[in-house]
Tab-separated table of C-alpha atoms in Angstrom:
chain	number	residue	atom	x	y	z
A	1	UNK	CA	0.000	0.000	0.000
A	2	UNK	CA	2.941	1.787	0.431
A	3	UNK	CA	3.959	2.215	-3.066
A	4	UNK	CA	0.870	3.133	-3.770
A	5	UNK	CA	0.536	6.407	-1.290
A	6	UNK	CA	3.835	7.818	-3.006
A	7	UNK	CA	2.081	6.623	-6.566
A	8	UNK	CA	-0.655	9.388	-5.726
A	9	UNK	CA	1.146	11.841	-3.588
A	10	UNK	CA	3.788	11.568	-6.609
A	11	UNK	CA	0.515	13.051	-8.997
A	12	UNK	CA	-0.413	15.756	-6.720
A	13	UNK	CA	2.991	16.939	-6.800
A	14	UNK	CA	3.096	16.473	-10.742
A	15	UNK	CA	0.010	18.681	-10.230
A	16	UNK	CA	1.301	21.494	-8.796
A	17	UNK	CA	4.689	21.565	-10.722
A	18	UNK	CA	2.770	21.784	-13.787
A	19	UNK	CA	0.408	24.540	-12.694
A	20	UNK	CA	3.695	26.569	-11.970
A	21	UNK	CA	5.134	25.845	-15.443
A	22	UNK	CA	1.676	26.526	-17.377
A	23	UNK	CA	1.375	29.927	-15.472
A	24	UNK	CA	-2.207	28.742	-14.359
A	25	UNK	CA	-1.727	29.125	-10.896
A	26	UNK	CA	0.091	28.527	-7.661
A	27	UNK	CA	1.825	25.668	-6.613
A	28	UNK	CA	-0.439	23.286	-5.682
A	29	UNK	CA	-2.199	20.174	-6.124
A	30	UNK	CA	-4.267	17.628	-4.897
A	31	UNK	CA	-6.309	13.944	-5.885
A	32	UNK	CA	-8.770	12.268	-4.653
A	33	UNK	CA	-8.554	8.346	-4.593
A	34	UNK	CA	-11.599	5.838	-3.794
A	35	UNK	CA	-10.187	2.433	-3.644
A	36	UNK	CA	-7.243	2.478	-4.631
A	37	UNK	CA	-7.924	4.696	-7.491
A	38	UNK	CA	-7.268	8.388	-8.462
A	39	UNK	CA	-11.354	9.649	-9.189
A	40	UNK	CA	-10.390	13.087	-9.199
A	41	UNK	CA	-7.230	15.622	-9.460
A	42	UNK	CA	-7.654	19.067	-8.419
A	43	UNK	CA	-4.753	22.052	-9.267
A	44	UNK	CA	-4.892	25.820	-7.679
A	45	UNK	CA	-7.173	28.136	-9.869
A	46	UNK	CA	-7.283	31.244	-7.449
A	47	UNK	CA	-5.653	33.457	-10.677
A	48	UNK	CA	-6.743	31.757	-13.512
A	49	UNK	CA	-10.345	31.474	-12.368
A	50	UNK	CA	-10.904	34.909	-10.130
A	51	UNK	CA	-12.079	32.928	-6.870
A	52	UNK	CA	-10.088	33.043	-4.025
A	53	UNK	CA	-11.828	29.855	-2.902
A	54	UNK	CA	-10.085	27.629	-5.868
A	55	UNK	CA	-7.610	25.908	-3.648
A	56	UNK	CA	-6.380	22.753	-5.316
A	57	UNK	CA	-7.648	20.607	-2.309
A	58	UNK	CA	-11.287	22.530	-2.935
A	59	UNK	CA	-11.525	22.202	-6.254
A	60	UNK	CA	-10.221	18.278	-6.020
A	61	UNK	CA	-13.205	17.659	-3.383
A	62	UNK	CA	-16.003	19.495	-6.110
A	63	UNK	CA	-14.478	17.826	-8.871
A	64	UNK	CA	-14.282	13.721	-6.709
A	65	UNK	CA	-18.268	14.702	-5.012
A	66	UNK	CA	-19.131	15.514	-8.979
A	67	UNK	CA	-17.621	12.587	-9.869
A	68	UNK	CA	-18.988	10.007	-7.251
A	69	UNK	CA	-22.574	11.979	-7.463
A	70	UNK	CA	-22.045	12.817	-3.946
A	71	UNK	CA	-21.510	15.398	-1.020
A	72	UNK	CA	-19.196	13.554	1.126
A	73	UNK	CA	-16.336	11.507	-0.005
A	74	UNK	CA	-16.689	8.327	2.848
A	75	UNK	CA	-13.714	6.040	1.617
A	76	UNK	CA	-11.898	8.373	0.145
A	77	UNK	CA	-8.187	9.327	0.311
A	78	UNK	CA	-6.858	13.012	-0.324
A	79	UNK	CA	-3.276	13.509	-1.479
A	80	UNK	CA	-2.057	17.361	-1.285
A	81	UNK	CA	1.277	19.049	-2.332
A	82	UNK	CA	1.115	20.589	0.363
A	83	UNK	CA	-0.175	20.806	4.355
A	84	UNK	CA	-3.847	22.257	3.410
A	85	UNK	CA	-4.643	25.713	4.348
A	86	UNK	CA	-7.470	26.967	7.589
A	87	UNK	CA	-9.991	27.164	4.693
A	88	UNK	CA	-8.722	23.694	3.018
A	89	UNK	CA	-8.923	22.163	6.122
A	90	UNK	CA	-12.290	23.125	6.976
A	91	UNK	CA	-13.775	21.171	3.336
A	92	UNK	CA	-11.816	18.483	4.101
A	93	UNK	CA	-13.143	17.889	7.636
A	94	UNK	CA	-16.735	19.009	5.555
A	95	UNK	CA	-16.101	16.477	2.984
A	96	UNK	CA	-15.345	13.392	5.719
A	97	UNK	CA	-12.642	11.679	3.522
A	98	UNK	CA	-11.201	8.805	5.376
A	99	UNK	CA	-7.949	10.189	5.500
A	100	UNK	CA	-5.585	12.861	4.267
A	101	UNK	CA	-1.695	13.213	3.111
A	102	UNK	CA	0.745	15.957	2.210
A	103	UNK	CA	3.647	16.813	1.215
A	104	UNK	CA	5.010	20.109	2.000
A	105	UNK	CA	4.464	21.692	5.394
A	106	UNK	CA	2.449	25.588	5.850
A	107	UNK	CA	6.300	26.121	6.962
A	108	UNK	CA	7.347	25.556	3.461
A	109	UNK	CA	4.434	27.003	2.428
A	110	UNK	CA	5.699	30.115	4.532
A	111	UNK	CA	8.940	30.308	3.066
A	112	UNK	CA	7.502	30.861	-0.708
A	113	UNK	CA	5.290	33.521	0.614
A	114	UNK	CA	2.012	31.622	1.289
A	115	UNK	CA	1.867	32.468	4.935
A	116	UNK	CA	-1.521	31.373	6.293
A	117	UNK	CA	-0.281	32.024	10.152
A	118	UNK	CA	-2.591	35.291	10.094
A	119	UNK	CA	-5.372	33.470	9.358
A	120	UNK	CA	-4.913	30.712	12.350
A	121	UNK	CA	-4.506	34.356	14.079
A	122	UNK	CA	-7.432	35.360	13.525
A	123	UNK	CA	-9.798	32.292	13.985
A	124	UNK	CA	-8.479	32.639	17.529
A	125	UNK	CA	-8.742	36.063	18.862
A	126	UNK	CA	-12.546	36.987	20.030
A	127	UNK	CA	-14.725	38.271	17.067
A	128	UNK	CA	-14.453	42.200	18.594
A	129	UNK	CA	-10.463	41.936	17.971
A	130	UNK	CA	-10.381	40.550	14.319
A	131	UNK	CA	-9.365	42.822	11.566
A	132	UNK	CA	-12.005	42.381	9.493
A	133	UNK	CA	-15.194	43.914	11.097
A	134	UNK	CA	-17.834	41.811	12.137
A	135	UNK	CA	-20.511	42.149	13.418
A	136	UNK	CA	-24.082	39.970	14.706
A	137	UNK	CA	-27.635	41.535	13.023
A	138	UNK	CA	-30.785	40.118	12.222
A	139	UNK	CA	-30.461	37.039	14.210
A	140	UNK	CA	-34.260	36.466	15.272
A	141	UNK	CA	-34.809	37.411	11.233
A	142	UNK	CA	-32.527	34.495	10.658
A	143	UNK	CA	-33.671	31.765	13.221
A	144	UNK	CA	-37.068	31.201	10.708
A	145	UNK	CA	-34.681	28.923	8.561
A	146	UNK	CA	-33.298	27.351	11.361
A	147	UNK	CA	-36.336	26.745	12.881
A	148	UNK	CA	-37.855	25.352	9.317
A	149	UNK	CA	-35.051	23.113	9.376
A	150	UNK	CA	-35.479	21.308	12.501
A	151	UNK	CA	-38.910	20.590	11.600
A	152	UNK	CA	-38.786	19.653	7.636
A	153	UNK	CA	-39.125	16.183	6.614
A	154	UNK	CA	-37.300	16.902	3.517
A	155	UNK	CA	-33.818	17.574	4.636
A	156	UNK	CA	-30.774	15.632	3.876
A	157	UNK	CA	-28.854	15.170	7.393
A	158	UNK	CA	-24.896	15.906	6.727
């Protein structure tokens, strides 16, 4: 099984050094294998694409959940270039793969400018002390879907 793991990690790294040398992005890439087989690849398309969320690992996870016709990906492996990002790492937990690898750390990561240590910052200072203002309105407003949802017979727990 081995072999295997560096078969895939060895793709997402192919990934991401191609995405450099095609000028379509950063440095990163990431697959998505279900038994023992790569179902989908996924390359950074912040640039090329104008969406700050196209992180390689994201856009791996939209393109394996299209692919498997799917919102989770239960058996599934993900194999990134690199040590995924706060927002990476929140669709990964959201996306329950069975387990993830990487390659390079957020300290490499760091050291070609791709410092994500403000972020971590900022998801733990209190909400009053984070640079971007935020602020709490219309909460009764917003409790009517919240309170829809509990009761609907329709929903699809996830």
């Amino acid at each position: 099984m081995e072999k295997h793991k560096d078969e895939f990690m060895r793709e997402a790294i192919r990934l991401s050094v191609n995405n450099v040398e095609e000028g379509k992005g950063g440095p990163f890439g990431a697959v998505v294998v279900k038994d023992g087989k790569i179902i989908a690849r996924g390359v950074n398309q912040v640039t090329i694409s104008n969406d700050p969320t196209a992180h390689a690992e994201v856009v791996a996870i939209r393109n394996a959940c299209i692919a498997l016709n799917t919102f989770q990906l239960d058996g599934c492996e993900i194999y990134a270039s690199c040590e995924p990002c706060p927002m990476c790492l929140g669709a990964i937990y959201w996306a329950r793969p069975e387990k993830l690898f990487y390659a390079n750390t957020k300290d490499d990561a760091t050291a070609i400018n791709f410092d994500d240590q403000f972020i971590y910052e900022e998801i733990a200072r209190p909400i009053g002390e984070r640079k971007l203002f935020t602020q709490q309105i219309l909460r009764d407003e917003a409790q009517k879907a919240f309170r829809k949802w509990l009761e609907s017979e329709h929903k699809v727990i996830y």
